[in-house]
Each structure stands twice: as C-alpha cells, then as structure tokens.
PDB file of C-alpha atoms in Angstrom:
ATOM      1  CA  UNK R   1     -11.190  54.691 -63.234  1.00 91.00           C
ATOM      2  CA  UNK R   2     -13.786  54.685 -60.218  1.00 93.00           C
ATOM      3  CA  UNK R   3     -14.952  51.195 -59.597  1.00 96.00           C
ATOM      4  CA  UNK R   4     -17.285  49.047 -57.422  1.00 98.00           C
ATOM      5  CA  UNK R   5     -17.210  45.662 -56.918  1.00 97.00           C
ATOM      6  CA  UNK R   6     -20.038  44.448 -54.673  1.00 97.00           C
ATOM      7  CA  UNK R   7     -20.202  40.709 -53.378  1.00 97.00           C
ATOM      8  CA  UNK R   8     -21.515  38.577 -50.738  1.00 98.00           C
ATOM      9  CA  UNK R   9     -24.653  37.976 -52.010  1.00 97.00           C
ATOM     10  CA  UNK R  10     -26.824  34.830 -51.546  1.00 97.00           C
ATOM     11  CA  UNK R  11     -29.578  32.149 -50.801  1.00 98.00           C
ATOM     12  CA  UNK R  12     -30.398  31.961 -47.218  1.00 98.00           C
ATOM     13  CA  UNK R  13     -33.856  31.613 -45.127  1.00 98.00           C
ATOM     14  CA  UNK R  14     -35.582  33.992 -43.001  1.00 98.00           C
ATOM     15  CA  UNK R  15     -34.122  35.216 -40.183  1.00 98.00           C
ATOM     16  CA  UNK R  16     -30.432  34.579 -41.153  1.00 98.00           C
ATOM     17  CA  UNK R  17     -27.848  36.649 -41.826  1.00 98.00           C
ATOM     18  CA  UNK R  18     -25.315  37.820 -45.403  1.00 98.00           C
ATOM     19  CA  UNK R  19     -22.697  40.220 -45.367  1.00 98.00           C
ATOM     20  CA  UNK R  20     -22.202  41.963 -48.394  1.00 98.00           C
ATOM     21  CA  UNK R  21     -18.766  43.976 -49.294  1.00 98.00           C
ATOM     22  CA  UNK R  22     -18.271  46.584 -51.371  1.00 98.00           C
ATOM     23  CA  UNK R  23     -14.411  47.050 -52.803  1.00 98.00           C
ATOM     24  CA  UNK R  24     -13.843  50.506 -54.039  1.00 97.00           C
ATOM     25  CA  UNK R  25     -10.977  51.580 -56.100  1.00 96.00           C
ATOM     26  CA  UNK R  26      -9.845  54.610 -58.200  1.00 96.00           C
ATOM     27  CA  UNK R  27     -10.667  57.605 -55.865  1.00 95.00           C
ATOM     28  CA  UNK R  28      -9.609  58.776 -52.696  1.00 95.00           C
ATOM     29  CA  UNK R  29     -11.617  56.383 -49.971  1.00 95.00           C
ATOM     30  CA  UNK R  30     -11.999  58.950 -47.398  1.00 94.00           C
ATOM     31  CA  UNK R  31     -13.417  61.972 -49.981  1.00 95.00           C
ATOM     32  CA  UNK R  32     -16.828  59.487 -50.531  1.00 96.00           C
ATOM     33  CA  UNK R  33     -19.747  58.631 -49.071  1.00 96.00           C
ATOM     34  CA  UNK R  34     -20.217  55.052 -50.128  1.00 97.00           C
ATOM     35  CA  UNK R  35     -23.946  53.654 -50.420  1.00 97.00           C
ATOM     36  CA  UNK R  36     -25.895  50.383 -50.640  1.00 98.00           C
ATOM     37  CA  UNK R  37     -29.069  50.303 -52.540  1.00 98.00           C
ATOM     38  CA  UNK R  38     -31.303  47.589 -53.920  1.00 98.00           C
ATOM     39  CA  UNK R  39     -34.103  46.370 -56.474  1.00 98.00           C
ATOM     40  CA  UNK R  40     -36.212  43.993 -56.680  1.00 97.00           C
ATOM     41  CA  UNK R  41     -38.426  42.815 -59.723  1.00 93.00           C
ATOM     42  CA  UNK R  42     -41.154  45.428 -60.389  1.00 95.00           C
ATOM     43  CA  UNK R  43     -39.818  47.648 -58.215  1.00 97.00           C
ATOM     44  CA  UNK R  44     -37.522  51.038 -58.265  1.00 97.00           C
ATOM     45  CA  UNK R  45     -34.354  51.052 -56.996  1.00 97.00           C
ATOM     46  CA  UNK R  46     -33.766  52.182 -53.454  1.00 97.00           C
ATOM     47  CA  UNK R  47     -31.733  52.880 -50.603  1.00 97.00           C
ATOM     48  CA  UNK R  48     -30.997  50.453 -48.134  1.00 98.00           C
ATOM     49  CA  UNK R  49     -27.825  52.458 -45.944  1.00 98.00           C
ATOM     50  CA  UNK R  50     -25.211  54.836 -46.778  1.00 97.00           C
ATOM     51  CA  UNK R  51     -21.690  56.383 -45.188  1.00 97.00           C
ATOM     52  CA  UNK R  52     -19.646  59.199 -44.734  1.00 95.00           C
ATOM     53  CA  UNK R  53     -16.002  57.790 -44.882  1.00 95.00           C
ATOM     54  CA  UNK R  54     -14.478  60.728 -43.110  1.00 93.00           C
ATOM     55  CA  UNK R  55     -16.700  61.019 -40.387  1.00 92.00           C
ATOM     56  CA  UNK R  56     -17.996  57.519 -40.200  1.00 92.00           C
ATOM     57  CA  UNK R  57     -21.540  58.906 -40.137  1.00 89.00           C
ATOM     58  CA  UNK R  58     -24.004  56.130 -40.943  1.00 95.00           C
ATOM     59  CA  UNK R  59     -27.952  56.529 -42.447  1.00 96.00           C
ATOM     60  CA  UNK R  60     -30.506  53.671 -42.564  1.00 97.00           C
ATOM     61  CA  UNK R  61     -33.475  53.416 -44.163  1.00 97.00           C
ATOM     62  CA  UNK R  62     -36.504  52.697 -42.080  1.00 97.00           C
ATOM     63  CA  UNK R  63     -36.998  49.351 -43.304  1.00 97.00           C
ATOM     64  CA  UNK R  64     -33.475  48.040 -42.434  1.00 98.00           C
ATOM     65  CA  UNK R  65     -32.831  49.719 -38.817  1.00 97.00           C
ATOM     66  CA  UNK R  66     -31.748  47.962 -36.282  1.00 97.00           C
ATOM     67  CA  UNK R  67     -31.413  45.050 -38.420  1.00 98.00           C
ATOM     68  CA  UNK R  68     -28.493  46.014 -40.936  1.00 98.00           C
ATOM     69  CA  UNK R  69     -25.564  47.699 -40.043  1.00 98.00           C
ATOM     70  CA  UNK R  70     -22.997  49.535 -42.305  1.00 98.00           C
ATOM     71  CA  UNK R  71     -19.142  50.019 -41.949  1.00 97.00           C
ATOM     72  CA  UNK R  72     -16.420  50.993 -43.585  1.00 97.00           C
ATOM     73  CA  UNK R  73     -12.682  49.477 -43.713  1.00 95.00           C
ATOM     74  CA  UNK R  74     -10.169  52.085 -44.826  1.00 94.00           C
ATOM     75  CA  UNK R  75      -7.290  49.982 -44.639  1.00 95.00           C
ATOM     76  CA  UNK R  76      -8.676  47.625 -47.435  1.00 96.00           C
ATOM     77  CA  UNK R  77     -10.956  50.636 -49.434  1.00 97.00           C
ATOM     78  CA  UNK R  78     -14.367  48.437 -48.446  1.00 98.00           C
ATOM     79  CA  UNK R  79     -17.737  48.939 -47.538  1.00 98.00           C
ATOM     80  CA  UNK R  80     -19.918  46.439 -45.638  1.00 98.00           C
ATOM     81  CA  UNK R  81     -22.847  45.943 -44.959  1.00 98.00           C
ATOM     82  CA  UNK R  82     -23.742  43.401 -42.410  1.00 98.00           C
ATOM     83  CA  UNK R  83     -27.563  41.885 -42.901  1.00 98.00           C
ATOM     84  CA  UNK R  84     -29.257  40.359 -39.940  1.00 98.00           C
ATOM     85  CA  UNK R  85     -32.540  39.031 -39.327  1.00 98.00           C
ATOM     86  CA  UNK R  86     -33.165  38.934 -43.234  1.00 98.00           C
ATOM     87  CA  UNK R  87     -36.863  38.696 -44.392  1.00 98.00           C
ATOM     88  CA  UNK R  88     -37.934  37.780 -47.719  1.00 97.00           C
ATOM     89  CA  UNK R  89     -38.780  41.140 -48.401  1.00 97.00           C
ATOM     90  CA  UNK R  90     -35.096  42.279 -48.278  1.00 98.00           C
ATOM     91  CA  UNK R  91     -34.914  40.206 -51.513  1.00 98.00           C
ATOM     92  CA  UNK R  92     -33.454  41.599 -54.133  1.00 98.00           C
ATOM     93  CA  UNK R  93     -30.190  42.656 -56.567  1.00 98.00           C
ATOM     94  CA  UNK R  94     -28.174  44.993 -53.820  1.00 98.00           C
ATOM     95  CA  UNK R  95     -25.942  47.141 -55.545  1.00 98.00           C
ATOM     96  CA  UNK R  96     -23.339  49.816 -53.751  1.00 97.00           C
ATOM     97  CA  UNK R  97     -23.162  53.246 -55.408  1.00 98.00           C
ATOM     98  CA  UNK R  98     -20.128  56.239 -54.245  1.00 97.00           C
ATOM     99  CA  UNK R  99     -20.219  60.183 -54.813  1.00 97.00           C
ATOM    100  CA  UNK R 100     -17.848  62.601 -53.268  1.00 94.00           C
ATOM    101  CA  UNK R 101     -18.863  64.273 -49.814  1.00 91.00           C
ATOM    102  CA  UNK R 102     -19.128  67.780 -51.802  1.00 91.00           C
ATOM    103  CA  UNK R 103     -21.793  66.397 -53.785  1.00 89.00           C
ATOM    104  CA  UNK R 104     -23.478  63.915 -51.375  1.00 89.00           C
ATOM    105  CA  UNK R 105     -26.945  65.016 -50.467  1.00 89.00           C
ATOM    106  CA  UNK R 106     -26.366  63.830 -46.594  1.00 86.00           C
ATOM    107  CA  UNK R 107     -29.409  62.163 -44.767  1.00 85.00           C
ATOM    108  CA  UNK R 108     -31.157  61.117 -48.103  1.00 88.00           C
ATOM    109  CA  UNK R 109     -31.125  57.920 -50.035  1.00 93.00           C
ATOM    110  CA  UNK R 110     -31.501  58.999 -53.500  1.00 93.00           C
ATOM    111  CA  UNK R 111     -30.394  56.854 -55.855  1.00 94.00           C
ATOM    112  CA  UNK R 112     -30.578  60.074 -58.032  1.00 93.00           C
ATOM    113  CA  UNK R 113     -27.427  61.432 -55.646  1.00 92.00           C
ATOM    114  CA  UNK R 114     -24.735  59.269 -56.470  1.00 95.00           C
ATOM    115  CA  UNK R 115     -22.215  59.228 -59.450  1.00 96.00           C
ATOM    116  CA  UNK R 116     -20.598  55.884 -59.244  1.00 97.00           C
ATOM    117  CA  UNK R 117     -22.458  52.664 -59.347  1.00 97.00           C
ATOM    118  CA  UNK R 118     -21.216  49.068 -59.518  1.00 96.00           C
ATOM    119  CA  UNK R 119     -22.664  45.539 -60.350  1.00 96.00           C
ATOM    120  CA  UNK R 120     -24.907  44.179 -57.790  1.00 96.00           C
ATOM    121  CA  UNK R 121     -25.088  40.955 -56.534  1.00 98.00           C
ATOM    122  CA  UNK R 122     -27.986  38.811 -55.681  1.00 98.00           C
ATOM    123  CA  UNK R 123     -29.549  38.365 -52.159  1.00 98.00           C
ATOM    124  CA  UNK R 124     -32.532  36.110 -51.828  1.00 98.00           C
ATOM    125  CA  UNK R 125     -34.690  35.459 -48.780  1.00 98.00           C
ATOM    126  CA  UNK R 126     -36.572  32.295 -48.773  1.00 97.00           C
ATOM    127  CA  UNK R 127     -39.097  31.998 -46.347  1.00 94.00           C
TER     128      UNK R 127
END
C-alpha cells in the first residue's frame, strides 16, 4: 500500500522557520514526483512545491519562492520541505501528495494531478 506520512508541523511567529517531512512508502521512490500542498480554512487546497525524484527537478509556487525550498532524500524515501521566512499567510494544514512521473502533469500544481495523498499536519504562523 502507497502511503504518506507528513510531519513537522507547528506554532511559530513570523519570520521563522519549520521543516516539514514527508515519509513515503509502498512504491518505487525514484518513479514519483512527490508534492506539498496546503489549505487553509475557507480556502481550496493548493500547491505549495513539488519534485521529480529522478531528476531532482523542483517547482514552486509563486507565493513560496525564494522562501521554501524542497528536497528529496532517497536513502530514507523522504520529502522535505524546508520553510523560511514564514508569514501568517502560509498558515494552514500542509499535506504531501505522490503520482508516478508517467502521469505527473510537470510544471503545474494541481491538486487534481496527483493519486496519493497523506494526512497533513498543521503549520500556524502567528504574527
């Protein structure tokens, strides 16, 4: 069975910094793009970053460039994505989402595009 297990979720002011993880099991690592997406209350989900394992070909959305970075760990199947320079507009349940690189509709960030989705986990930005 495919599964997600985002953490690293938190409470922390404006301007710090979280580091969420994504721990993927079930499928071949390397065959995926991995994605992070988020919602917050009222709103519709959307994405924040995603990855190409193989190539190690990041996307950002607009919102989060230059302040969020995504990488991958293939030794330990994970997916981070480091958050700096938070704002409390970058609150909200983050979840991370995977769909094989035949099906992954590259330089989008469609929630629509991915298969697999795990549990989020909570980020709030106090400011």
């Amino acid at each position: 069975d495919v599964q997600l297990q985002a953490s690293g979720g938190g409470l922390v002011q404006a301007g710090g910094s979280l580091r969420l993880s994504c721990a993927a099991s079930g499928f071949t690592f390397s065959d995926y793009m991995i994605g992070w997406f988020r919602q917050a209350p009222g709103k519709e989900r959307e994405g924040v970053s995603n990855i190409l394992i193989s190539d190690n070909i990041p996307y950002y959305a607009d919102s989060v460039k230059g302040r969020f970075t995504i990488s991958s760990d293939n030794a330990k199947n994970t997916v981070n994505l480091q958050m700096n320079s938070l704002k409390p507009e970058d609150t909200a349940v983050y979840y991370c989402a995977a769909v094989d690189r035949y099906s992954a509709w590259y330089g989008s960030l469609y929630p629509a595009g991915m298969r697999y989705w795990g549990k989020g986990t909570q980020v709030t930005v106090s400011s």
